Short mmCIF file of C-alpha atoms in Angstrom, two decimals:
data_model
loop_
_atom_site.label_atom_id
_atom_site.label_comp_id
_atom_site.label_asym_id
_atom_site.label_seq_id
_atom_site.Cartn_x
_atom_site.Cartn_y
_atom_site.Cartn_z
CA UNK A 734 -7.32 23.65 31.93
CA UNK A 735 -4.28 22.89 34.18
CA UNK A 736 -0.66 22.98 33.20
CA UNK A 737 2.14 22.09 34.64
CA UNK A 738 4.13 19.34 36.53
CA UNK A 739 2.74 19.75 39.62
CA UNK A 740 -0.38 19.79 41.52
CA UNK A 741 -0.94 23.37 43.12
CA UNK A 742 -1.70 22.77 46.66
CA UNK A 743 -3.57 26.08 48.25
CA UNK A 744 -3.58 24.90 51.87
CA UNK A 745 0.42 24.41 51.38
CA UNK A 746 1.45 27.25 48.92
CA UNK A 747 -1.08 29.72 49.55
CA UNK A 748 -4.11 31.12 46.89
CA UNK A 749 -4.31 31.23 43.82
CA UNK A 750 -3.43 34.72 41.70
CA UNK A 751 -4.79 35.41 38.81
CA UNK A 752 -4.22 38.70 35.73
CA UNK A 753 -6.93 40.27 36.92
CA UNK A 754 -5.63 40.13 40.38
CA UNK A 755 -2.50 41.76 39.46
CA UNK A 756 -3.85 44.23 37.72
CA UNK A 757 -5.88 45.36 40.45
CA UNK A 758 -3.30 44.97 43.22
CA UNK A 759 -1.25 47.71 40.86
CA UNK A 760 -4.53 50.20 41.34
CA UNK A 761 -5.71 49.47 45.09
CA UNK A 762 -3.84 46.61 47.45
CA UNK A 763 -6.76 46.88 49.69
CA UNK A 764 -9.29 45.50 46.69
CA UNK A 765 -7.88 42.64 46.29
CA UNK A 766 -7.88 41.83 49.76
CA UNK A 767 -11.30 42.84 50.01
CA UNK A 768 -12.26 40.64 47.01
CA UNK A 769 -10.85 37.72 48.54
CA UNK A 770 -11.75 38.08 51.88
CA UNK A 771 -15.14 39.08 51.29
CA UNK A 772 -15.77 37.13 47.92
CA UNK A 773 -16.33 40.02 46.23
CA UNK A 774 -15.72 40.34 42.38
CA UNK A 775 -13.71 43.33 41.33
CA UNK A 776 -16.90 44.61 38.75
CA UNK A 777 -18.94 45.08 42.07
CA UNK A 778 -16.69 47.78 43.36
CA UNK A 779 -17.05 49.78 40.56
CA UNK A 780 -20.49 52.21 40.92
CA UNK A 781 -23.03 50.88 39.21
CA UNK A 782 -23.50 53.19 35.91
CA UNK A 783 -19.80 53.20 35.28
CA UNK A 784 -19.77 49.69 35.69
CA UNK A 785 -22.20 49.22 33.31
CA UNK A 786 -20.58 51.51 30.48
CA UNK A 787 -16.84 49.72 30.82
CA UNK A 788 -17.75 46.68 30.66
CA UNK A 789 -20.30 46.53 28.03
CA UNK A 790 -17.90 49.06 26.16
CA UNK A 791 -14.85 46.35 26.86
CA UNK A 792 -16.97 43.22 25.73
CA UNK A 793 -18.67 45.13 22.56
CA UNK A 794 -14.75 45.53 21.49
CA UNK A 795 -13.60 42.03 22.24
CA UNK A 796 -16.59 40.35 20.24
CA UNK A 797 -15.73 42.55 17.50
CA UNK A 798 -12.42 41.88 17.61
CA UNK A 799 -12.40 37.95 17.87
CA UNK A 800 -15.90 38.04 14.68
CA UNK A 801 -12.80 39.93 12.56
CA UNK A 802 -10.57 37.74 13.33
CA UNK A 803 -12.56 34.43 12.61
CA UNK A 804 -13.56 36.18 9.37
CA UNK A 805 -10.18 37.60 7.99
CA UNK A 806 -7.41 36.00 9.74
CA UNK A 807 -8.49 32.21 9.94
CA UNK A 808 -9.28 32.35 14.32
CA UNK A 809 -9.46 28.49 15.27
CA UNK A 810 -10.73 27.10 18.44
CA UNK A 811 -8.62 24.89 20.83
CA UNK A 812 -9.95 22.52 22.97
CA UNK A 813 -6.48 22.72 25.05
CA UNK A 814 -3.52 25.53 25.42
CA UNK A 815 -1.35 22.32 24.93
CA UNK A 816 -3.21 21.95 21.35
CA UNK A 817 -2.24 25.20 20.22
CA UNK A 818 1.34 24.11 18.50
CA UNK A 819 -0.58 22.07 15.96
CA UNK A 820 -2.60 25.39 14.75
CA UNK A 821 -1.79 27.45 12.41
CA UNK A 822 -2.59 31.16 13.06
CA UNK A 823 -4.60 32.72 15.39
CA UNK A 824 -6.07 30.40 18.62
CA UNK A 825 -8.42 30.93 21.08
CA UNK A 826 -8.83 28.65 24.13
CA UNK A 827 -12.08 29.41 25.82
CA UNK A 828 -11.33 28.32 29.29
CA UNK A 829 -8.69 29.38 31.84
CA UNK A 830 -5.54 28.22 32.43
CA UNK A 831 -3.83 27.53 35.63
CA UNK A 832 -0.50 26.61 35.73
CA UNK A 833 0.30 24.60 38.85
CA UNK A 834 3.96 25.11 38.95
CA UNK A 835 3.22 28.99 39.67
CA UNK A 836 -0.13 28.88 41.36
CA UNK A 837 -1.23 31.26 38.80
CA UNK A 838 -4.66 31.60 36.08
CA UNK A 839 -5.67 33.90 33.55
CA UNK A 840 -7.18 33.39 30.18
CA UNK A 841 -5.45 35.86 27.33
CA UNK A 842 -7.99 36.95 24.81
CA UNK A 843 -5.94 34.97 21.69
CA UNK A 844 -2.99 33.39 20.73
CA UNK A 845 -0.67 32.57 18.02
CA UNK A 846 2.21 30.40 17.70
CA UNK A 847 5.29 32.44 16.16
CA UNK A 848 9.11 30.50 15.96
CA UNK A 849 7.62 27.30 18.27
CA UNK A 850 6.37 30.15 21.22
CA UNK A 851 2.51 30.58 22.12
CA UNK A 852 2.41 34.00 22.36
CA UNK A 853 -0.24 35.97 24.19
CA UNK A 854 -2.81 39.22 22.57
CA UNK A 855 -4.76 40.98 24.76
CA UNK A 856 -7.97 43.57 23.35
CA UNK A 857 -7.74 46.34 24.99
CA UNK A 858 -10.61 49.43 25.10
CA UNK A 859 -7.76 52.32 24.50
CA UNK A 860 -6.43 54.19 22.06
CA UNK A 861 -2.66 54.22 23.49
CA UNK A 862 -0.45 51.32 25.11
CA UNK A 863 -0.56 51.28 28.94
CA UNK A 864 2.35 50.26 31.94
CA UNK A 865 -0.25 47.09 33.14
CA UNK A 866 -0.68 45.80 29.02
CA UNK A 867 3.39 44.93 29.45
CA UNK A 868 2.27 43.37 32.77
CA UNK A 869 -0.85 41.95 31.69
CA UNK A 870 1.54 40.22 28.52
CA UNK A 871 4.52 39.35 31.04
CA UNK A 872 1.98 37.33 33.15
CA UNK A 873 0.47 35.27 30.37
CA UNK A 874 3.85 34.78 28.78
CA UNK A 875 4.95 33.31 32.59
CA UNK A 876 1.46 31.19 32.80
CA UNK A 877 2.26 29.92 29.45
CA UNK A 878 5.58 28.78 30.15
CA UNK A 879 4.73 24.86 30.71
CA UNK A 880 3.35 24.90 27.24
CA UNK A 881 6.30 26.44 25.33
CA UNK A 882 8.15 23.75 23.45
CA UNK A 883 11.85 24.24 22.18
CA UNK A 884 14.00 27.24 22.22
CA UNK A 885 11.91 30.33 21.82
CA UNK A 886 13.09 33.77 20.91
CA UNK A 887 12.35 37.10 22.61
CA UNK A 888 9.45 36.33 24.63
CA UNK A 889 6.44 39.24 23.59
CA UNK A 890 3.15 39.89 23.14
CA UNK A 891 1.04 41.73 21.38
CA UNK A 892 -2.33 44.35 22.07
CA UNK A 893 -4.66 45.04 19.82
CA UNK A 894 -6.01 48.73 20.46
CA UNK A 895 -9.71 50.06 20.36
CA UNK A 896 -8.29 51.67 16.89
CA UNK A 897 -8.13 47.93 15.67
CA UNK A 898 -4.16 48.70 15.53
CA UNK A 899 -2.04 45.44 16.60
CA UNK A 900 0.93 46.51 19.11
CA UNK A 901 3.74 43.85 19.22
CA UNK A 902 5.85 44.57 22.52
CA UNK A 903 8.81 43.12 23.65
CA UNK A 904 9.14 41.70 27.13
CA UNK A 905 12.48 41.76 28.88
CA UNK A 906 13.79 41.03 32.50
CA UNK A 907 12.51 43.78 34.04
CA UNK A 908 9.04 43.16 33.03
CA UNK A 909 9.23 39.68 34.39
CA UNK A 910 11.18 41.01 38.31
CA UNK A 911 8.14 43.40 38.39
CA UNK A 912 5.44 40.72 37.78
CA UNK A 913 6.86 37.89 39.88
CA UNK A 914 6.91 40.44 42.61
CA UNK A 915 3.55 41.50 42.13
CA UNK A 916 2.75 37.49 41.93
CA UNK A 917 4.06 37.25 45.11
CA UNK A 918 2.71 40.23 46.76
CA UNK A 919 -0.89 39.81 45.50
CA UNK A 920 -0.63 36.02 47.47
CA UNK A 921 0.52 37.90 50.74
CA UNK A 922 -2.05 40.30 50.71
CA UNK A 923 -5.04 37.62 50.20
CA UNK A 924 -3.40 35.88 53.37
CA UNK A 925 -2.30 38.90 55.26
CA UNK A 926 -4.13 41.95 54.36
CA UNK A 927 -4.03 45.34 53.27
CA UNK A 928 -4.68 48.91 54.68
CA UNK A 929 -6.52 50.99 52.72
CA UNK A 930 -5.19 54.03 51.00
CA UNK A 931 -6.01 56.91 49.21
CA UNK A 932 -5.90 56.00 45.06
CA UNK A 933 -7.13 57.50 41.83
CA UNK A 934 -9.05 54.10 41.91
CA UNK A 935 -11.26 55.27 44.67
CA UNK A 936 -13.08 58.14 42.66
CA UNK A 937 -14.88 55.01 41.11
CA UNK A 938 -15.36 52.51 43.62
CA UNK A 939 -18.90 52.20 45.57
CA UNK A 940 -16.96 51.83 48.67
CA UNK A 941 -15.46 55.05 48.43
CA UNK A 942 -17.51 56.71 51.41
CA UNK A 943 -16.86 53.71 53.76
CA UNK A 944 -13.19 53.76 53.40
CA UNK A 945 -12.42 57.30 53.08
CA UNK A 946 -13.06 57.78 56.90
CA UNK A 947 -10.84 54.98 57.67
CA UNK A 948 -8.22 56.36 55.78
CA UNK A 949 -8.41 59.74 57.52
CA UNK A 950 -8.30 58.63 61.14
CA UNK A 951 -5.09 56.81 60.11
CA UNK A 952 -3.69 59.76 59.05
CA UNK A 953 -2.29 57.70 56.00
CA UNK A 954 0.67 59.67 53.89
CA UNK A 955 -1.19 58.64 50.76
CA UNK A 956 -3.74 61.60 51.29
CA UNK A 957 -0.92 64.17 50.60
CA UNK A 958 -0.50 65.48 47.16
CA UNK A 959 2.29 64.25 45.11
CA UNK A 960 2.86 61.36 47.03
CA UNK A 961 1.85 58.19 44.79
CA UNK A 962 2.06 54.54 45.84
CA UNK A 963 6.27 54.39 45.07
CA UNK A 964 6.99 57.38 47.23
CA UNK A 965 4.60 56.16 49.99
CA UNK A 966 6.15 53.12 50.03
CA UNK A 967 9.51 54.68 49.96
CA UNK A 968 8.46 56.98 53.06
CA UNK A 969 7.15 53.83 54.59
CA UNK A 970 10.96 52.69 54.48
CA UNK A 971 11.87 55.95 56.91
CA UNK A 972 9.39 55.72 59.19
CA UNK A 973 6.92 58.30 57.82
CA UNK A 974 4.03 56.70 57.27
CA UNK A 975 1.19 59.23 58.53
CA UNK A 976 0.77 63.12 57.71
CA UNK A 977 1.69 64.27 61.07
CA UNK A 978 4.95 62.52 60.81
CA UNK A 979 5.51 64.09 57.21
CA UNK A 980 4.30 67.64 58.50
CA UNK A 981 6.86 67.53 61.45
CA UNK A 982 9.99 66.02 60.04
CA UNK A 983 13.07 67.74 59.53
CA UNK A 984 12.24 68.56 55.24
CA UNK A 985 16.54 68.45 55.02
CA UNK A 986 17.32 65.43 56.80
CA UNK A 987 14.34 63.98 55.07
CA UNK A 988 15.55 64.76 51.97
CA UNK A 989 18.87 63.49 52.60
CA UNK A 990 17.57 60.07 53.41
CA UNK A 991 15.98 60.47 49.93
CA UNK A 992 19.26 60.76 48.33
CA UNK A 993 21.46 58.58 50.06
CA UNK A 994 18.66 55.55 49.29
CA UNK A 995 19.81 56.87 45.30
CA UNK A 996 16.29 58.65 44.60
CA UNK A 997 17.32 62.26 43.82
CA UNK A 998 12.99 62.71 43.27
CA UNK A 999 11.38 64.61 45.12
CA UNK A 1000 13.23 67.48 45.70
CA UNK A 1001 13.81 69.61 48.33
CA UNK A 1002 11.35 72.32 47.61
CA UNK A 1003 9.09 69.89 46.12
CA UNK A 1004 9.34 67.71 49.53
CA UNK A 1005 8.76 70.85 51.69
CA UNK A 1006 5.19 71.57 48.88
CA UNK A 1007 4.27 67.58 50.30
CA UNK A 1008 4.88 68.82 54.01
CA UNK A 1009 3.10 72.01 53.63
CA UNK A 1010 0.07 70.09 51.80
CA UNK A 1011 0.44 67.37 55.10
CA UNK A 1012 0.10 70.72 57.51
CA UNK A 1013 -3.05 71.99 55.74
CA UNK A 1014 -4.62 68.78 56.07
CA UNK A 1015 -3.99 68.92 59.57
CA UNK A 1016 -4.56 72.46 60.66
CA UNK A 1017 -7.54 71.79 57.88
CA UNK A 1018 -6.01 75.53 57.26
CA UNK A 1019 -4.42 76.48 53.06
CA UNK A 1020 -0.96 76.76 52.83
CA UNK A 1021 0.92 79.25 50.57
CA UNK A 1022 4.05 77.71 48.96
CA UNK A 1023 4.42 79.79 46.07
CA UNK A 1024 5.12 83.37 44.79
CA UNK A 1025 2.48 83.32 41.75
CA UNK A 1026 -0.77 85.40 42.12
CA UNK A 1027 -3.91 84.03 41.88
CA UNK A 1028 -5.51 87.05 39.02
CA UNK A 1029 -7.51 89.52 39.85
CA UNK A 1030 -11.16 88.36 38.06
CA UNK A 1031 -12.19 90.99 35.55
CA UNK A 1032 -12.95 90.37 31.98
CA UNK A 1033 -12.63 86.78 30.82
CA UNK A 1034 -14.20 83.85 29.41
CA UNK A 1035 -14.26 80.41 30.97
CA UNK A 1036 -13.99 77.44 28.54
CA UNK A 1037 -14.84 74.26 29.25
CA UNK A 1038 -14.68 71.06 26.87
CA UNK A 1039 -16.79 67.96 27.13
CA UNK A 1040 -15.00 65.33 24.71
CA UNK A 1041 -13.77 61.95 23.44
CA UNK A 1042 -10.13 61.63 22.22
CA UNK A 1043 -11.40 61.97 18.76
CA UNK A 1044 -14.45 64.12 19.34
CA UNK A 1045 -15.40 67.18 21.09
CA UNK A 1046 -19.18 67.70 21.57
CA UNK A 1047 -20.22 70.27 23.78
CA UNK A 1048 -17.76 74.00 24.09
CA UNK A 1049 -18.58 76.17 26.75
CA UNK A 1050 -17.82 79.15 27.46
CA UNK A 1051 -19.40 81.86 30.77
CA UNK A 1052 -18.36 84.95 29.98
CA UNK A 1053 -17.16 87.32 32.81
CA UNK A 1054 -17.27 91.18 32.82
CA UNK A 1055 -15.97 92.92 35.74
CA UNK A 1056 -15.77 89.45 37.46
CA UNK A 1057 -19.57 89.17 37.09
CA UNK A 1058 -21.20 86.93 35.00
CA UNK A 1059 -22.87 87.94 31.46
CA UNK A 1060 -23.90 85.51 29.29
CA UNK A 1061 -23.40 81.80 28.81
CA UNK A 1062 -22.46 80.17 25.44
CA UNK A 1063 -22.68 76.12 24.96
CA UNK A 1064 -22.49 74.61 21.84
CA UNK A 1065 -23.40 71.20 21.49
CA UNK A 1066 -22.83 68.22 18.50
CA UNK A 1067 -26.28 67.15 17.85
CA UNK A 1068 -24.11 64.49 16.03
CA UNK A 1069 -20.72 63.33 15.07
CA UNK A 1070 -20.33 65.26 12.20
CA UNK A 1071 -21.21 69.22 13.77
CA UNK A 1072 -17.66 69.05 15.68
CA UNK A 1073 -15.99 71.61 12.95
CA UNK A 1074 -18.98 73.45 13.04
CA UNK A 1075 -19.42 73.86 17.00
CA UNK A 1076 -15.62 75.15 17.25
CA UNK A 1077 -15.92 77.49 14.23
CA UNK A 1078 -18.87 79.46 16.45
CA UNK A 1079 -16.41 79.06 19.54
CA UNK A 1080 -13.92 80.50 17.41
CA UNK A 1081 -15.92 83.16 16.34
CA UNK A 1082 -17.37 84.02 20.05
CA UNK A 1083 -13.98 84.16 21.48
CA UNK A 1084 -12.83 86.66 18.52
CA UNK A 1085 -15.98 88.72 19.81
CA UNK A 1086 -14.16 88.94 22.94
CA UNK A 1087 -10.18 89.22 21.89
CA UNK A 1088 -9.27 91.26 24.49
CA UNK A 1089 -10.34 88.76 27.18
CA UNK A 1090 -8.43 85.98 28.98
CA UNK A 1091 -9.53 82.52 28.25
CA UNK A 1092 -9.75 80.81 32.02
CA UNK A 1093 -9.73 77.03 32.09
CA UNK A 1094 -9.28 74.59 35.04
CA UNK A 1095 -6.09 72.38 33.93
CA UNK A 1096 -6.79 73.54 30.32
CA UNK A 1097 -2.59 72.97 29.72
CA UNK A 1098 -3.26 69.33 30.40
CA UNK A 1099 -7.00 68.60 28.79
CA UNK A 1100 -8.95 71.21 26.93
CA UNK A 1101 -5.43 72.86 25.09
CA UNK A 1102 -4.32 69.57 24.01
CA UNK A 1103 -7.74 68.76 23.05
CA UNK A 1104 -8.44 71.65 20.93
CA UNK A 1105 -4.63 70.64 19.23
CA UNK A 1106 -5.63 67.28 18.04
CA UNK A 1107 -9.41 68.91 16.59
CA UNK A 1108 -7.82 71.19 15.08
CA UNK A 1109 -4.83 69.21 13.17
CA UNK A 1110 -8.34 66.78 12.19
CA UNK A 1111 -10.09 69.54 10.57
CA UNK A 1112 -7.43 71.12 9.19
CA UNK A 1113 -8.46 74.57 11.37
CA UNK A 1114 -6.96 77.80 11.02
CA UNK A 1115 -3.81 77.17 13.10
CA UNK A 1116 -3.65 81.45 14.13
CA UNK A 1117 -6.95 80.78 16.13
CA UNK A 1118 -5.30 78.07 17.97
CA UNK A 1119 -2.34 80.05 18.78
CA UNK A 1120 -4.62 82.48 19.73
CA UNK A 1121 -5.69 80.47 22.29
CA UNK A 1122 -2.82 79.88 23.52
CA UNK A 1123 -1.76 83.24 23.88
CA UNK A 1124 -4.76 84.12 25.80
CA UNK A 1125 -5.02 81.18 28.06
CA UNK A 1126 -5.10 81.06 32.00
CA UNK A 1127 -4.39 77.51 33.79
CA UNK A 1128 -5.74 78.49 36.92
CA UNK A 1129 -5.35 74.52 38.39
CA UNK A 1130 -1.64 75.57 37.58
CA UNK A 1131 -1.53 78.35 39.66
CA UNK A 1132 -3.35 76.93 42.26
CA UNK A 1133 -1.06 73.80 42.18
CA UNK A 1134 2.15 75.61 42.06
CA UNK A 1135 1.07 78.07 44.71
CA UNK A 1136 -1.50 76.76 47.25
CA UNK A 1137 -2.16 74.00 49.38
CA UNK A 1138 -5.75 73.51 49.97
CA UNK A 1139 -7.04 70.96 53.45
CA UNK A 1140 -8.29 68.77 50.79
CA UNK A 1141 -6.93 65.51 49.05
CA UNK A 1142 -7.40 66.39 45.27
CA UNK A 1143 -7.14 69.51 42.79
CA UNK A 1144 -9.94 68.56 41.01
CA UNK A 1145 -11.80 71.05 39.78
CA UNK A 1146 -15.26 69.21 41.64
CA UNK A 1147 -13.32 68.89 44.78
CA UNK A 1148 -11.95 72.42 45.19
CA UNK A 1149 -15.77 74.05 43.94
CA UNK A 1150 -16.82 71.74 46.76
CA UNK A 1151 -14.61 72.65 49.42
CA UNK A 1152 -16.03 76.31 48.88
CA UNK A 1153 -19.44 75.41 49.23
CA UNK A 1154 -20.12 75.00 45.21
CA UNK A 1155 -23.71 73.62 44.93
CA UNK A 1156 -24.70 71.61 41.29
CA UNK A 1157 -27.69 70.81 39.24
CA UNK A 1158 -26.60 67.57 39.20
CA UNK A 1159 -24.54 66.75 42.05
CA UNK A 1160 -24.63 62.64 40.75
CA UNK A 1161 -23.56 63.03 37.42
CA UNK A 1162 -19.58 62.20 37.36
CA UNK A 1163 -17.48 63.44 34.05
CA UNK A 1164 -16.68 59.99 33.70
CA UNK A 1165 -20.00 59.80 32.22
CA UNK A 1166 -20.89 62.45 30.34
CA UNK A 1167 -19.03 61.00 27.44
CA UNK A 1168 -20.98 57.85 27.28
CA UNK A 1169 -24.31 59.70 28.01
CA UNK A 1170 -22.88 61.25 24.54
CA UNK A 1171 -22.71 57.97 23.00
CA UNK A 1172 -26.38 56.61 24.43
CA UNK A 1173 -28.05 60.43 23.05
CA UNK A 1174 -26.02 60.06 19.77
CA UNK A 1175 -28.29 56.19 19.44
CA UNK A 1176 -31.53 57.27 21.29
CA UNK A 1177 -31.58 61.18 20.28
CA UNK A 1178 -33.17 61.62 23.84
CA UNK A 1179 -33.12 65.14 24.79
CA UNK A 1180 -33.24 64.56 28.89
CA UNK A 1181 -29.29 63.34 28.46
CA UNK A 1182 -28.31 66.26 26.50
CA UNK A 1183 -29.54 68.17 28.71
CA UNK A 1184 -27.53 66.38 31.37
CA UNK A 1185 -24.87 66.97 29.26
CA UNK A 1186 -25.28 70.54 28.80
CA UNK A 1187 -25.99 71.45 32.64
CA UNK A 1188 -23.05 69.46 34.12
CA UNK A 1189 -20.77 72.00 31.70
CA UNK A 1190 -22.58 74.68 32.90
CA UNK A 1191 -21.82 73.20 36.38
CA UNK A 1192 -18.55 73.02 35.70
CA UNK A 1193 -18.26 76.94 34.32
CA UNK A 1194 -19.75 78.11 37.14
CA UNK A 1195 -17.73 76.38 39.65
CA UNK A 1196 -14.49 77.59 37.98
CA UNK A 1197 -16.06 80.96 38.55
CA UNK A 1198 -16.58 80.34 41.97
CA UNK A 1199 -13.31 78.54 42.70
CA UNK A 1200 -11.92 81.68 40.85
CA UNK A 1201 -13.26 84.06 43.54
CA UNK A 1202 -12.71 82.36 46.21
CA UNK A 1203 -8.91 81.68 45.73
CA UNK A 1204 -8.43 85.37 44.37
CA UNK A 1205 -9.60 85.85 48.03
CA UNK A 1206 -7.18 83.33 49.35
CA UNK A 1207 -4.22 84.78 47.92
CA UNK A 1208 -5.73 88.10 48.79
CA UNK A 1209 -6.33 87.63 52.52
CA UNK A 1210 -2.29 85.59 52.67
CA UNK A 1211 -0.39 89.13 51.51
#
């Protein structure tokens, strides 16, 4: 369906970019090069299983979604975007768009026409509103500008949620700067290319072991902790673009650079913890940047959560005597409605134990918050959850605000791995585990709750491990 009063000419203006291109270009550069380059579409770099889960999680939601909609709220189909001015409600063109004035294409979920704009809605399979669904809207609001007839008001669109909940958000001229850049930089990397870097996107992708390598013999900044694609790019600007330039700069004169470019983040010490992570990576030797001690293991109990925002199914806790193992406790929700009942008996095993610490691995981001939200949903006991609290260890905390391991992420399966941590199930990923969940809760098969059960215990026991063998870190640095 083209738009526009143009003809978009690729061999004079260059490819053309669609959403889904920008979107990606925002999580790895070097995937949508790859894609184009290689012809590749962006579902094959995800590994296989979690391919499989998203997507048929994504389009289950969408179907639902648009069978509501056509039901309560009077969906009509348009043969054209240009027809959608003559319906009333909610429209839904069912092929893409390209607008040939911007060499762009993209095909928003639905439509409706509110005070003579087509305004975009997008479906999306989260709970919360995300930086890329204000990109995502800004994009379709700039494909659909051909089509917009008269003087419109505040350009926005709208999200509807996996809660069902319909998000109107406003779009302003900062949304718009950021997406015509991206536009534009997404067309120069199809035509010129992209070095690969280090991203969260790469836990996921199948390519993930043929890239890594690359990345490391380039030395590339973005394997440092703390540095994220705007402060690479920044450090780009000054001529640090590898570790061993980061390790050996001046950290002050560095730092001043920082500020006089008007970005007073990092600081100093914070810029000197990047430098000292870019040394261990080199020396492949741990740095100490902090004060904090890493405990001394004696009597505690490790806790470990496997969950969905709204549900926690399995609680486990190892418990440690002595900083030897005892006994291991998992309970598990043989369905949706034994949650209360598998955190009552965790509340009730860690009263057994009330004089112990409770050890978690980033349990102040995850399992804490976690525990907060199921217990405001019950209705719980609020003293057991502040004794909780009270009793809790972070030890990712510690380790992040005192160590600097030769490795490129804190997660808990990366640092049990750098100490030689071997699991049951070295495949499964925690990504997972909560739709293995889901496919047990419809098939009741007992192999994937058993999965379920031994990657926790995997996970327990490498916090135990990770435990000792930092405690002998910090030990061995005094």
């Amino acid at each position: 369906m083209d738009i526009g009063s143009q003809e978009w000419d690729t061999g004079r203006d260059g490819p053309w970019v669609s959403k889904t291109d920008v979107v990606q270009y925002t999580r790895c550069p070097y995937k949508v090069f790859l894609s184009h380059q290689e012809s590749i579409p962006y579902e094959d770099f995800l590994k296989p299983e979690l391919r499989n889960f998203l997507f048929s999680g994504g389009i289950e939601l969408e179907t639902e979604i648009v069978e509501q909609a056509l039901s309560e709220e009077g969906l009509t189909i348009a043969e054209s975007v240009e027809d959608t001015h003559s319906q009333d409600g909610l429209v839904r063109v069912l092929s893409p768009v390209r607008n040939h004035e911007l060499g762009i294409v993209g095909m928003p979920d639905m439509l409706v026409v509110e005070d003579g704009a087509v305004v975009p809605i997008e479906v999306k399979n989260h709970s919360q509103v995300k930086p890329t669904d204000w990109i995502e809207l800004a994009f379709y609001w700039r494909l659909l500008e051909p089509v917009q007839k008269g003087r419109v008001g505040q350009p926005k669109g709208y999200v509807t949620l996996s809660n069902r909940h319909r998000i109107p958000l406003g779009l302003y001229d900062g949304h718009f700067v950021e997406v015509d850049q991206l536009i534009h930089q997404v067309r120069r990397t199809k035509l010129d290319g992209a070095h690969p870097k280090l991203v969260e996107e790469c836990d996921y992708c199948v390519f993930r072991d043929d890239h890594l390598p690359l990345i490391h013999r380039a030395q590339d900044v973005s394997l440092v902790s703390q540095v994220g694609p705007r402060r690479r790019g920044f450090l780009g600007e000054l001529g640090v673009d590898t570790i061993s330039q980061l390790a050996e700069a001046d950290s002050e004169e560095l730092h001043g650079k920082w500020l006089e470019n008007g970005r007073p983040d990092p600081g100093l010490t914070q810029l000197r913890e990047m430098q000292a992570h870019a040394k261990a990576l080199l020396t492949n030797e741990s740095q100490i940047v902090g004060r904090g001690p890493v405990p001394e293991l004696g009597n505690a109990l490790l806790l470990d959560l496997e969950y969905f925002p709204d549900l926690i199914f399995v609680a486990g806790v190892l418990v440690i005597e002595n900083g030897k193992e005892i006994a291991l406790h998992q309970e598990f929700a043989d369905s949706s409605q034994d949650e209360k009942a598998i955190l009552l008996s965790l509340t009730d095993l860690l009263k057994s134990f009330a004089s112990y610490h409770i050890v978690t691995w980033n349990g102040i981001g995850a399992d804490i918050p976690t525990l907060s939200k199921a217990w405001s949903r019950l209705q719980l006991p609020r003293s057991d959850l502040k004794d909780m609290r009270q009793r809790h260890v972070d030890l990712f905390h510690i380790v992040r605000q005192n160590i600097r391991l030769p490795i490129t992420s804190l997660g808990l399966k990366e640092v049990a791995d750098y100490f030689g941590f071997e699991r049951v199930h070295a495949d499964a990923s925690s990504l997972l585990i909560p739709f293995k969940y889901s496919e047990f809760l419809a098939t009741g098969t007992s192999t994937l709750k058993q999965e379920i059960l031994d990657h926790n215990a995997d996970d327990l026991h490498s916090l135990l491990l990770a435990w000792s063998r930092l405690r002998d870190l910090y030990v061995s640095s005094k």
